[in-house]
Each structure stands twice: as structure tokens, then as C-alpha cells.
Short mmCIF file of C-alpha atoms in Angstrom, two decimals:
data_model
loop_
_atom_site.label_atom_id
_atom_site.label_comp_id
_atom_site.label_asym_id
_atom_site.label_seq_id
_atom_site.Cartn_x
_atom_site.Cartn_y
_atom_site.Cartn_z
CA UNK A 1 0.20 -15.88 3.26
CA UNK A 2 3.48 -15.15 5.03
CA UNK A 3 4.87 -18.02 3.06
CA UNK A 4 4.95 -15.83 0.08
CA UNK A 5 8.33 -14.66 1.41
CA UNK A 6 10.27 -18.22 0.88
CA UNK A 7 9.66 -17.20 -2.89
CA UNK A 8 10.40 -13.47 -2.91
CA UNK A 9 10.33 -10.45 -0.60
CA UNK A 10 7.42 -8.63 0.66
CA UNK A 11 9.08 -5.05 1.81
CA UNK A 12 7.15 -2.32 2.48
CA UNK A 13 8.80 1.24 3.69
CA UNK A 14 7.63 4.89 5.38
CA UNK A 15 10.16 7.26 4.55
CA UNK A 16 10.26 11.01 6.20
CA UNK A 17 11.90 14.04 5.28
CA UNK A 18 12.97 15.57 8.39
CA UNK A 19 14.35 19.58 8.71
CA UNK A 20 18.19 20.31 10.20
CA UNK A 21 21.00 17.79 10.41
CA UNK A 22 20.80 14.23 11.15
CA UNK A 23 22.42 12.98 14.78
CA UNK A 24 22.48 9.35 13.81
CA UNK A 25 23.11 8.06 17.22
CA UNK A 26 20.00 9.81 18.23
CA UNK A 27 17.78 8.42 15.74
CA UNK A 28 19.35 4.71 16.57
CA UNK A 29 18.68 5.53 20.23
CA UNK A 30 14.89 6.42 19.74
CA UNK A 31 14.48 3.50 16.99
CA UNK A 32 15.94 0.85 19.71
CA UNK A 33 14.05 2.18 22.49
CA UNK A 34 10.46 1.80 20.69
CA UNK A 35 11.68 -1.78 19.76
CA UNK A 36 12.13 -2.53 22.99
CA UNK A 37 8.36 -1.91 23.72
CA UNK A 38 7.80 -4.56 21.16
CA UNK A 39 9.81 -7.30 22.94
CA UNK A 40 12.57 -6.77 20.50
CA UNK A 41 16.08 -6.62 22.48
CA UNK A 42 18.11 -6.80 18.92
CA UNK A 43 19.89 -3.53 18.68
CA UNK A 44 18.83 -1.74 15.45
CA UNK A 45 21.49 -0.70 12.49
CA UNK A 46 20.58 2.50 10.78
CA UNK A 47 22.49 2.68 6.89
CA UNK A 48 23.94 6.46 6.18
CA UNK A 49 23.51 6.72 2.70
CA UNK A 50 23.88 9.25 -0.53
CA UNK A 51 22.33 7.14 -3.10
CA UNK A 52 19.40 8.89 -4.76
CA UNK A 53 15.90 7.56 -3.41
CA UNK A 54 14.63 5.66 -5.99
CA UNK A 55 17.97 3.46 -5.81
CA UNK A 56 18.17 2.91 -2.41
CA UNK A 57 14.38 2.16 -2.17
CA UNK A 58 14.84 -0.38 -4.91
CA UNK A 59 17.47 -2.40 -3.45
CA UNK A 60 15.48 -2.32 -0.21
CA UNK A 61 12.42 -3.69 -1.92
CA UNK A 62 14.88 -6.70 -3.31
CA UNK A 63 16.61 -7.61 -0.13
CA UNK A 64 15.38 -10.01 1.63
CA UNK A 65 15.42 -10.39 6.04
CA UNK A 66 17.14 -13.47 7.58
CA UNK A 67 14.40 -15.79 8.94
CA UNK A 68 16.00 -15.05 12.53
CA UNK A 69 16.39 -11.15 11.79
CA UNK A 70 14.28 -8.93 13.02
CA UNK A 71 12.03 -7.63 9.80
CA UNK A 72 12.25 -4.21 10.11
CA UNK A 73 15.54 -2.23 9.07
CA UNK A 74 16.40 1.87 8.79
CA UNK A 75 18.26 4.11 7.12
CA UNK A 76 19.18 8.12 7.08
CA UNK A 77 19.64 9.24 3.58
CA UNK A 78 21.66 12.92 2.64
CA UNK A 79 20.00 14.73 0.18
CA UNK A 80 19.90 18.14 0.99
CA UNK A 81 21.95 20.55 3.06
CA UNK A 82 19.06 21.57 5.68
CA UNK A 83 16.86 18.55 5.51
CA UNK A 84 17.13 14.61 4.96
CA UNK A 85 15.19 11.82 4.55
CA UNK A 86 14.39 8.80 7.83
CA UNK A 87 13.23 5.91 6.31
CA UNK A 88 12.24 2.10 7.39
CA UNK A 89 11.68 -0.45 5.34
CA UNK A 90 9.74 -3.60 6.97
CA UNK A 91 8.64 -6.88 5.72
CA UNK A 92 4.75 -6.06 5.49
CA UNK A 93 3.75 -9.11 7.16
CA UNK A 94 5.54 -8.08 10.12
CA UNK A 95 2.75 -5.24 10.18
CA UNK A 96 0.34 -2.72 8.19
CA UNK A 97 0.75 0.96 7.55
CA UNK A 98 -1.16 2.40 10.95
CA UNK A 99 1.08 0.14 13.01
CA UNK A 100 4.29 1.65 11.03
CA UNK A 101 2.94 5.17 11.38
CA UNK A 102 2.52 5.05 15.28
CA UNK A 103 6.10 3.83 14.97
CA UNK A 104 7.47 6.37 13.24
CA UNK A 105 5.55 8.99 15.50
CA UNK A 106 7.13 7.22 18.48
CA UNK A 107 10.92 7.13 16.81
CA UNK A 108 10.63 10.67 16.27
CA UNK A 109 9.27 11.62 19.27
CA UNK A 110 12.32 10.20 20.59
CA UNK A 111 14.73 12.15 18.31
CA UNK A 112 12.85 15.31 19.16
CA UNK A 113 12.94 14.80 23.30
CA UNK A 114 9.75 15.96 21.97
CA UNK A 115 7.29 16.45 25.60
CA UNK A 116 4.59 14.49 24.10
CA UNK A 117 3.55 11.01 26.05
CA UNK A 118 2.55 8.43 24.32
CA UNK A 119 1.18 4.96 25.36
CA UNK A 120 3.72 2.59 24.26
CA UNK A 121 3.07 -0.22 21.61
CA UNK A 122 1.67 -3.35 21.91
CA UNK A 123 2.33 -6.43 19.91
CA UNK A 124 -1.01 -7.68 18.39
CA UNK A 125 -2.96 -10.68 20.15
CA UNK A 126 -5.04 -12.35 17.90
CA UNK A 127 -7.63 -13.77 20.13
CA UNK A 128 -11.15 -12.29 19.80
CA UNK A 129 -10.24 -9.60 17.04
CA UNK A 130 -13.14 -10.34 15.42
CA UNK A 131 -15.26 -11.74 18.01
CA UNK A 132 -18.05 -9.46 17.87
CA UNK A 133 -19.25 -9.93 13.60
CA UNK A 134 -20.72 -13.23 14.72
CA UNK A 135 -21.07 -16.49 12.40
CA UNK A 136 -24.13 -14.61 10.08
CA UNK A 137 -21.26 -11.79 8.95
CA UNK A 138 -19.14 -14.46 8.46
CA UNK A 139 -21.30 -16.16 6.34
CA UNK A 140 -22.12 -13.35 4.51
CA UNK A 141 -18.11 -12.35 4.37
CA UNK A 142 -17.78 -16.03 2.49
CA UNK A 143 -20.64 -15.42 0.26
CA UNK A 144 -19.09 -11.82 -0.84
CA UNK A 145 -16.25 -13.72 -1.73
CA UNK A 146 -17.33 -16.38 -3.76
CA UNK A 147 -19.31 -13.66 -5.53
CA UNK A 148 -16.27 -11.42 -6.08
CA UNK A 149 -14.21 -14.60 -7.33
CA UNK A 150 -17.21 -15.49 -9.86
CA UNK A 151 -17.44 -11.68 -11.72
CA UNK A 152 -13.50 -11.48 -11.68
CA UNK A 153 -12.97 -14.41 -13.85
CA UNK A 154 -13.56 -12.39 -16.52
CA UNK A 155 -10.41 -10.04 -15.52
CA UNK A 156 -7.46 -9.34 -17.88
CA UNK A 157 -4.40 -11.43 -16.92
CA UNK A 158 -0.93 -9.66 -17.07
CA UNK A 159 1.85 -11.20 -19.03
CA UNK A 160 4.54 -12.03 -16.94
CA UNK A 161 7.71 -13.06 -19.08
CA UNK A 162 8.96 -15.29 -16.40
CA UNK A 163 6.33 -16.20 -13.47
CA UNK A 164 9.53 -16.81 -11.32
CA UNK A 165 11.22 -13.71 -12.02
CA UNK A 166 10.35 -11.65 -8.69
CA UNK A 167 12.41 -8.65 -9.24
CA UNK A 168 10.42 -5.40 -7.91
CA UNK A 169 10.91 -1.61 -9.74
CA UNK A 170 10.40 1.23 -7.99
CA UNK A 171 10.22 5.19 -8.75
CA UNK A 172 8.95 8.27 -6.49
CA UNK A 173 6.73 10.82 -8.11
CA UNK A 174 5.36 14.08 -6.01
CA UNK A 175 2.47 15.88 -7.66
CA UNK A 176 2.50 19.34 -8.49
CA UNK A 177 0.69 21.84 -5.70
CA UNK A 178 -2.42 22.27 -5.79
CA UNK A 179 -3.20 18.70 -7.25
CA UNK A 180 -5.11 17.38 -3.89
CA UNK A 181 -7.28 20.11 -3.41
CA UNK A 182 -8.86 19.62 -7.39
CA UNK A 183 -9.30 15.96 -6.61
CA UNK A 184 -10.80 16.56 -3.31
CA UNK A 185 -13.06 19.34 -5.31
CA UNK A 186 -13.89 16.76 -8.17
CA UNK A 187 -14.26 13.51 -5.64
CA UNK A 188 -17.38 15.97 -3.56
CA UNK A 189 -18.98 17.34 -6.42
CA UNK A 190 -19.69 13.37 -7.62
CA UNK A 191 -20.60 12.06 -3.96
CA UNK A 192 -17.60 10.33 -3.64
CA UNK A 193 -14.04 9.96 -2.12
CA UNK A 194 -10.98 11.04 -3.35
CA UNK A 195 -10.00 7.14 -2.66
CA UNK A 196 -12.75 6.48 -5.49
CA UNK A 197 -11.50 9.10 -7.52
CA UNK A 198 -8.17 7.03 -7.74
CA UNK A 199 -9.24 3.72 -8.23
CA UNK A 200 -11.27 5.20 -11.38
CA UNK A 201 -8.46 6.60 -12.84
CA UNK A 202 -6.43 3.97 -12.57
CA UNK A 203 -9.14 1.72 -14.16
CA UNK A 204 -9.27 3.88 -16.98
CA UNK A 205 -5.28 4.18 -17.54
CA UNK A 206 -4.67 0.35 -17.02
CA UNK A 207 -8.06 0.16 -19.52
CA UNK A 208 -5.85 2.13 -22.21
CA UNK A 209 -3.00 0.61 -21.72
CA UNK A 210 -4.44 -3.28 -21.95
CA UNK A 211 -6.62 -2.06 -24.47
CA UNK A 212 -5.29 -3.80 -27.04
CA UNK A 213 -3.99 -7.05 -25.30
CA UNK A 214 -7.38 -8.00 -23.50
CA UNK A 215 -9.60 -11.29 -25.05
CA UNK A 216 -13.23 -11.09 -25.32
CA UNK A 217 -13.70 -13.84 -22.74
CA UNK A 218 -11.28 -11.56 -20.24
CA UNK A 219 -12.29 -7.70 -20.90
CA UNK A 220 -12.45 -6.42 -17.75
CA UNK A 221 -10.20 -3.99 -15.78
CA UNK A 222 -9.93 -5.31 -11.73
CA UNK A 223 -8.24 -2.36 -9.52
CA UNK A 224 -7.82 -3.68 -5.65
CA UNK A 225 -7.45 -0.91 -2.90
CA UNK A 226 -6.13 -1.68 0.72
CA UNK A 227 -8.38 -1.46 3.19
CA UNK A 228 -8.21 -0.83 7.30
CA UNK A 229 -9.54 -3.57 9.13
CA UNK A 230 -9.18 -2.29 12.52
CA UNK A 231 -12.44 0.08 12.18
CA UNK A 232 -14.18 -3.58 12.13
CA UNK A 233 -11.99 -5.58 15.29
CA UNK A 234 -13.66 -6.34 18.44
CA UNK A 235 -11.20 -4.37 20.34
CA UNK A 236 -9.43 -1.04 20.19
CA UNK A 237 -6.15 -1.41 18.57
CA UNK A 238 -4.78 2.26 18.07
CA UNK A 239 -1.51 1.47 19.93
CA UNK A 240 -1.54 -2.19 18.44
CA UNK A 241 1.19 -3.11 16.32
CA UNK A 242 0.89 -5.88 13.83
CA UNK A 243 -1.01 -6.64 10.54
CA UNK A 244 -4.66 -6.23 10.20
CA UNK A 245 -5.21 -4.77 6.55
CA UNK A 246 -7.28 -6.55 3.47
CA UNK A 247 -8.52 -5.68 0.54
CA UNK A 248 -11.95 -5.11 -1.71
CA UNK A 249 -11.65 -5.52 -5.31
CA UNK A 250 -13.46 -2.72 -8.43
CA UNK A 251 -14.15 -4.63 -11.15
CA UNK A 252 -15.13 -2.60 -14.05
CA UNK A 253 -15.61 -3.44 -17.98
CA UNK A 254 -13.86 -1.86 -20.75
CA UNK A 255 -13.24 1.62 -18.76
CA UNK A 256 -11.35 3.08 -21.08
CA UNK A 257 -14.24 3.72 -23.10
CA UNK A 258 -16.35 5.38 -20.13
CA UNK A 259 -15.76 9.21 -18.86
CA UNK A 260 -14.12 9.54 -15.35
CA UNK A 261 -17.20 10.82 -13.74
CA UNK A 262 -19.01 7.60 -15.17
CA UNK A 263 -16.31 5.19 -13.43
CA UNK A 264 -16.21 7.40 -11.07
CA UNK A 265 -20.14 7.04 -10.38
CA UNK A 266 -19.89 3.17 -10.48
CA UNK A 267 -16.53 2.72 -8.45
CA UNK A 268 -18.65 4.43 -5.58
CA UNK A 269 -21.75 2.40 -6.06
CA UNK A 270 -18.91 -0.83 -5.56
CA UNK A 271 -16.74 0.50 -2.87
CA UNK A 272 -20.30 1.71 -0.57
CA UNK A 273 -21.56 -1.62 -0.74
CA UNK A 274 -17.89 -3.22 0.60
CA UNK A 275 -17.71 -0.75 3.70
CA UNK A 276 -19.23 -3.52 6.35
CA UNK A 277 -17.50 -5.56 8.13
CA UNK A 278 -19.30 -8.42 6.29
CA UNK A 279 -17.46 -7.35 3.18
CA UNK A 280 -13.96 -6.75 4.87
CA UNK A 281 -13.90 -9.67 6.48
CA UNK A 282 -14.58 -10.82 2.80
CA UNK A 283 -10.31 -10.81 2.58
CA UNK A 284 -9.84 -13.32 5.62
CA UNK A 285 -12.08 -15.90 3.62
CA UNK A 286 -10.19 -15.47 0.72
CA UNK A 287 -6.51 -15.89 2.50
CA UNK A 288 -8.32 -19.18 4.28
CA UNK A 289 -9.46 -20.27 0.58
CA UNK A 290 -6.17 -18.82 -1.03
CA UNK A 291 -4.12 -20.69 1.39
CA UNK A 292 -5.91 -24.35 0.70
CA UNK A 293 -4.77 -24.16 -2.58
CA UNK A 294 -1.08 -22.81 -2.10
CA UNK A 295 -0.55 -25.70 0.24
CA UNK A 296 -1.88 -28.34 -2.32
CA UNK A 297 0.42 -26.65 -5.59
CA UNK A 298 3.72 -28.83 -5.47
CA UNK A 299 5.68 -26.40 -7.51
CA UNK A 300 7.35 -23.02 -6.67
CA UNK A 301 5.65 -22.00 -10.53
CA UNK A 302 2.40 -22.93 -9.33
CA UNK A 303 2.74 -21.15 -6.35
CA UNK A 304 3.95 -17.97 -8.25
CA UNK A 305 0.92 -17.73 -10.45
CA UNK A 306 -1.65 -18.71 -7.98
CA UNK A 307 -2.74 -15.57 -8.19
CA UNK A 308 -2.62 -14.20 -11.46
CA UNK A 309 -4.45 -17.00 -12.57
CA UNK A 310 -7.16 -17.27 -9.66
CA UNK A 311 -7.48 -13.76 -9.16
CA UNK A 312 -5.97 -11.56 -11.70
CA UNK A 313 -5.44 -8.02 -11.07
CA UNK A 314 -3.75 -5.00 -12.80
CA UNK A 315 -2.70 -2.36 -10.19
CA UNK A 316 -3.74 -1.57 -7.13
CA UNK A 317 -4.38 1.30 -4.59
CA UNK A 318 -3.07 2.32 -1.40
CA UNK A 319 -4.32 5.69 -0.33
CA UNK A 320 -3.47 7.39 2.88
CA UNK A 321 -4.44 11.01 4.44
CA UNK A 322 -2.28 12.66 6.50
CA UNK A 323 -3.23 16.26 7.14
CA UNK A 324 -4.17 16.65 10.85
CA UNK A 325 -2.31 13.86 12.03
CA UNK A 326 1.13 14.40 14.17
CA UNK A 327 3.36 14.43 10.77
CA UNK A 328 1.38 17.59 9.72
CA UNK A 329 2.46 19.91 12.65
CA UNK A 330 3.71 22.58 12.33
CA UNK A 331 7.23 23.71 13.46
CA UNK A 332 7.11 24.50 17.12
CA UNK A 333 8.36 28.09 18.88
CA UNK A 334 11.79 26.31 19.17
CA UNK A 335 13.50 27.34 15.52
CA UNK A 336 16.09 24.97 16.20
CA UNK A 337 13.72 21.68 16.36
CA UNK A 338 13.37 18.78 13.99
CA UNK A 339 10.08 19.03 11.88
CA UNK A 340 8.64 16.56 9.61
CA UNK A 341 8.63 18.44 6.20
CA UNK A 342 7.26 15.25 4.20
CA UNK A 343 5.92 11.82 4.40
CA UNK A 344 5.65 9.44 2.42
CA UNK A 345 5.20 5.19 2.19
CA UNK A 346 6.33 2.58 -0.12
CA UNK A 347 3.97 -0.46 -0.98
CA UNK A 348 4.86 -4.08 -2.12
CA UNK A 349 3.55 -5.25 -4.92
CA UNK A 350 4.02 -9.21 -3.20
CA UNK A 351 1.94 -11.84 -4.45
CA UNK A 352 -1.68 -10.20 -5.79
CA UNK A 353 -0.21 -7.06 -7.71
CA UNK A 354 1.94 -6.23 -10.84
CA UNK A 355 1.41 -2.68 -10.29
CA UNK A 356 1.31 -0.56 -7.14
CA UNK A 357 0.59 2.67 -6.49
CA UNK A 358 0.73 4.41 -3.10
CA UNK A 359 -0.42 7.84 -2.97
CA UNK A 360 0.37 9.97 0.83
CA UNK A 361 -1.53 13.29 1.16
CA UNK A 362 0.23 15.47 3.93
CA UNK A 363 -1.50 19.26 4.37
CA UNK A 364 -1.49 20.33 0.56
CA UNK A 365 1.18 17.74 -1.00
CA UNK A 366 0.19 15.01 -2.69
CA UNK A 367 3.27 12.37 -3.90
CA UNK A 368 3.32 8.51 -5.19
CA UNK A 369 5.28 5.92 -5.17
CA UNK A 370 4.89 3.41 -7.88
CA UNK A 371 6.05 -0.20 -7.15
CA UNK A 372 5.97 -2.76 -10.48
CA UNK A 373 7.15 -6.39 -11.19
CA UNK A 374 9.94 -5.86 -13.29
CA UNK A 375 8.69 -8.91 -15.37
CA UNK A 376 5.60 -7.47 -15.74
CA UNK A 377 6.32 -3.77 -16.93
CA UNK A 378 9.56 -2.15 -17.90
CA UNK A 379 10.91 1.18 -16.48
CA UNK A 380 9.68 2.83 -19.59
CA UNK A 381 6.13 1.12 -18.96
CA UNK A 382 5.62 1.47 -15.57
CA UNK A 383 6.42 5.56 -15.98
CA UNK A 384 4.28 6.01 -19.01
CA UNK A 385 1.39 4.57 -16.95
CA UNK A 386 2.23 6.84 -13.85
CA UNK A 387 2.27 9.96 -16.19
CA UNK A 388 -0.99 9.20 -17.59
CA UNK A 389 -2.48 8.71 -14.16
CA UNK A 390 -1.10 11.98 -12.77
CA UNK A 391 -2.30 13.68 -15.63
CA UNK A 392 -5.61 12.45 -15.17
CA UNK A 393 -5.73 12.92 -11.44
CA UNK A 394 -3.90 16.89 -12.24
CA UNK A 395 -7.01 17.98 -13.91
CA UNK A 396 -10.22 15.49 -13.24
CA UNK A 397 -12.74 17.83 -14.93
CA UNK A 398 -11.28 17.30 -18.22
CA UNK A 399 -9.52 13.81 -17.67
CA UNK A 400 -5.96 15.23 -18.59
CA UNK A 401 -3.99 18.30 -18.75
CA UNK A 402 -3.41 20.34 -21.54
#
């Protein structure tokens, strides 16, 4: 569906905060020196700005690349006096989030003349990825999907004031301390994942807040999460860069009426039964089947609502855990070297999603970033929602705060 981007763009961004001073010329050397492992010769640009982050995030997400530009673009933004933030913002068809991350370790290995060796980055082949899952899981992955398709035609569409209108909000939200460790308390004392523990919330907030707006014939709440689909390749792609991520779909009715450890309970019971590779390779089927029809709707409109109409969703998760990985080490014997204090990615919301959010975990920090269709939600909306879905996640025992 990389044709989605001759209507709108699909930007995605991994932002750091990083301790000291930034050396500019450093950073561009690093950044140019792991695109040249990719084949890319084009030297990269990296913006110095002061504009606060939610700004400068938003006008990345509504910037488009040049067909023949390279997709991927950086920027050092000044915040504070003893640390700053290294961001990139990418078109996400260009590649997922593990292929970014290796990046970013790579860039700031660079910066760091770090003595760390690294294999370099390949560019993704294609051929025989999923080789191994044979024509019986791909059968079955079809099946899952026609199944999926048949209960979520009873989902709640989203009104979108103009279908055409592709403008993208944005807004960064860090949790208070101590927020991960409840949720990871809460998500094990109900068998399930703190990934599960998200998608039920937000089930239950976008429950409230449709409420009132949803038709008997289209009462249900349908949360999609991202999912890895390198765990079910033929070959090992750790130092692969390029796009191999899907999605499974939680379907649940009227959950605003249900306790959290009830959605809980039955988000689990869905997202168990869709780790196979019969059911990831459920989202390949349904970009083959999405893409028949895209190629057969004459109109940019049609296009646009493809998928509201054909597969209508209200928000969606991206969760990603990064304690133990290299962004979680600690500062090193040397007091004078670069550390990576925070970390943090931005999600589109592109053609499935109105709503986005994407929630980082790094050692005891927990922060969000919320992308919306600005013809969707308003400002006002799109925080309301977020603040009810913090609140929620803050204190999962009691579903909110006090």
C-alpha cells in the first residue's frame, strides 16, 4: 500500500534525548556513514531547531518526501541546557520500527566513537521471507482474514468531516514514574501482557467516547495493534533494514460497559490465538485483498475511505519495550560521554487509523505519543481521550485515578 503516499504522507519518527551538547557535524557524519551501508550516497541534512516538540513533530508528520528524495530526514532540537533531543522522521514504508532502532543504535554509535562493532545493515531482499509457513499456513492466514473481515463489519465507523482532508495532529505525553511497573503488576496478575493491558483500555476509552454515536447494526469497538513479523520470516533479519510489520485486529462489543479485567480477560483470549504465523501472515492477505480493490476505485474519495468503510477502526496500538536494550545503558566510566537519557517513537496514523497511540517503555519511564486525523478529532478531542487512557493505565486496579 505504498501508494497511499500519492494521497497523503505516511511519516513515522524515533526521537532521542541525548545528555551534553550537540556537535552537529558529528551527528551528520555518523547519520551519512550508516546510509552509506544502505546504498544511499545522498548526503544527509540534519535541521537545528528550537521549536517545541510537539510543533516540530507535527510539521514533520505533514511534509511530504520528493519521490526522488531519499525518505528518511533528521533533525537536532535545543531544549535544554545539558541535554537535547536527535530525532528522524522516515516515511514508514521505507521501513518498520526494529529497522529504525538498529539505525539509531548505529548513528549513535557513531557520535559516541563508541568501541562497540556492529554488523552493518542490510537492505531487505524479499525473496523467500516467508518460505518456510508453506501453502496450508497460507491458507489458513486467508481464512483468518476473511473471518476477521466478517465479525468487524459490525465496527463503529468514525466521522470524518472531509474524507480528503489528510491533515495529521500530534502531541507527546510522558507518564508519571512509577506508571509501568503498576501495569506490568496488573497485566501478570490477569495472565496477560502489558500490550493487552493497553489495547483494553483503549477499547474501553474509545467505548466511552463513541458511546453515544454508535448504531445498533455497528456497536462494536475494533482496536488494531502492530505486530513484528520478523519472529515468523524464513530467515534471520536482525541487521535487516526494511518493512516487515502487520497487524491483528481486537474486536470487542460495547466495552465500555465491561470492567478492565473483563476486557482485559477477553483481549488475551484474542491476541493468544493471533500469535502464529498463520494469523500474522493474516495482514499480507489482507494488503493482497486491500490492494485489488484500491486499484479498481477510480476516485481519490474512494480511495480515501477504502478503509474506513471496509475495515473500520478507532485507534490503534503500537507498543514497544526498551529496558535492556542498548538505549537503556547506563552512562559509561567516561563522565564526559553522550548517553541516551530517553527514547521515544512517533507512529502514523496513514490509511487504517484515526487515532494512534505509541507507547515506548525505557527502564522505568513510560511516555506516548498520540497521532490523530485532524478531521477526525480535534486537539481538544484527541487530549481528552489521551487523559482518560493515562488515567486508566495510572491506576488499573481501580480503572482511574482519584
Amino acid at each position: 500500500m505504498r501508494q497511499w503516499t500519492a494521497l497523503a504522507p505516511y511519516n513515522a519518527g524515533h526521537v532521542m534525548r541525548v545528555s551534553g551538547v550537540a556537535d552537529v557535524e558529528k551527528w551528520r557524519a555518523a547519520l551519512n556513514e550508516v546510509l552509506a551501508t544502505l546504498g544511499i550516497e545522498e548526503r544527509a541534512v540534519i535541521q537545528v531547531t528550537t521549536l517545541a516538540l510537539d510543533t516540530k513533530i507535527q510539521q514533520e508528520l505533514n511534509l511530504s518526501f520528493a519521490p526522488e528524495a531519499v525518505p528518511l530526514r533528521a533533525f537536532v532540537l535545543v531544549d535544554h541546557l545539558d541535554s537535547y533531543l536527535f530525532g528522524v522522521i522516515y516515511d514508514h514504508w521505507f521501513a518498520d520500527s526494529p529497522s529504525l532502532r538498529a539505525l539509531m543504535q548505529r548513528v549513535f554509535v557513531g557520535y559516541g566513537d563508541l568501541a562497540v562493532t556492529l554488523p552493518p545493515l542490510r537492505v531487505a531482499s524479499y525473496r523467500d521471507t516467508f518460505q518456510g509457513l508453506g501453502l496450508v499456513r497460507q491458507f489458513r492466514a486467508l481464512s483468518f482474514s476473511v473471518r476477521s473481515y466478517l465479525r468487524h463489519r459490525r465496527a463503529h465507523r468514525i466521522h470524518l468531516r472531509d474524507p480528503l482532508d489528510f491533515g495529521t495532529g500530534f502531541f507527546f505525553s510522558p507518564f508519571p514514574d512509577g506508571a509501568i511497573d503498576r501495569i506490568r503488576v496488573f497485566a501478570r496478575e490477569h495472565g496477560a501482557t502489558v500490550n493487552d493491558v493497553f489495547i483494553a483500555t483503549a477499547a474501553q476509552v474509545m467505548g466511552k467516547f463513541t458511546a453515544k454515536q454508535r448504531k445498533s447494526k455497528r456497536d462494536r469497538v475494533a482496536i488494531a495493534t502492530a505486530v513484528d513479523l520478523r519472529p515468523f520470516c524464513h530467515e534471520n533479519l536482525d541487521d535487516v533494514f526494511g518493512f516487515y510489520v502487520g497487524y491483528f485486529i481486537v474486536v470487542h462489543d460495547r466495552p465500555e460497559m465491561r470492567s478492565l479485567p473483563e476486557l482485559v480477560a477477553a483481549t488475551t483470549r484474542e491476541t493468544s490465538a493471533s500469535k502464529n504465523a498463520a494469523r500474522a501472515l493474516q495482514f499480507i492477505w489482507s494488503l493482497r485483498i486491500t490492494r485489488w480493490f484500491w486499484d479498481r476505485s477510480p476516485r481519490a474519495q474512494d480511495k480515501a475511505q477504502l478503509f474506513q468503510k471496509g475495515l473500520p477502526l478507532l485507534a490503534g496500538i503500537s507498543n514497544v519495550n526498551l529496558t535492556g536494550s542498548w538505549a537503556d545503558k547506563e552512562k559509561e566510566t567516561l563522565p564526559d560521554r553522550a548517553t541516551v537519557l530517553d527514547y521515544f517513537r512517533i507512529s502514523p496514523v496513514g490509511p487504517l487509523l484515526p487515532l494512534l497511540f505509541t507507547l515506548t517503555t525505557i527502564r522505568d519511564r513510560l511516555s506516548m505519543c498520540v497521532t490523530y486525523r485532524t478531521t477526525a478529532f480535534s486537539q481538544e478531542q484527541a487530549k481528552r481521550i489521551a487523559t482518560d487512557l493515562m488515567e486508566r493505565l495510572r491506576c488499573p486496579k481501580e480503572g482511574a485515578c482519584e
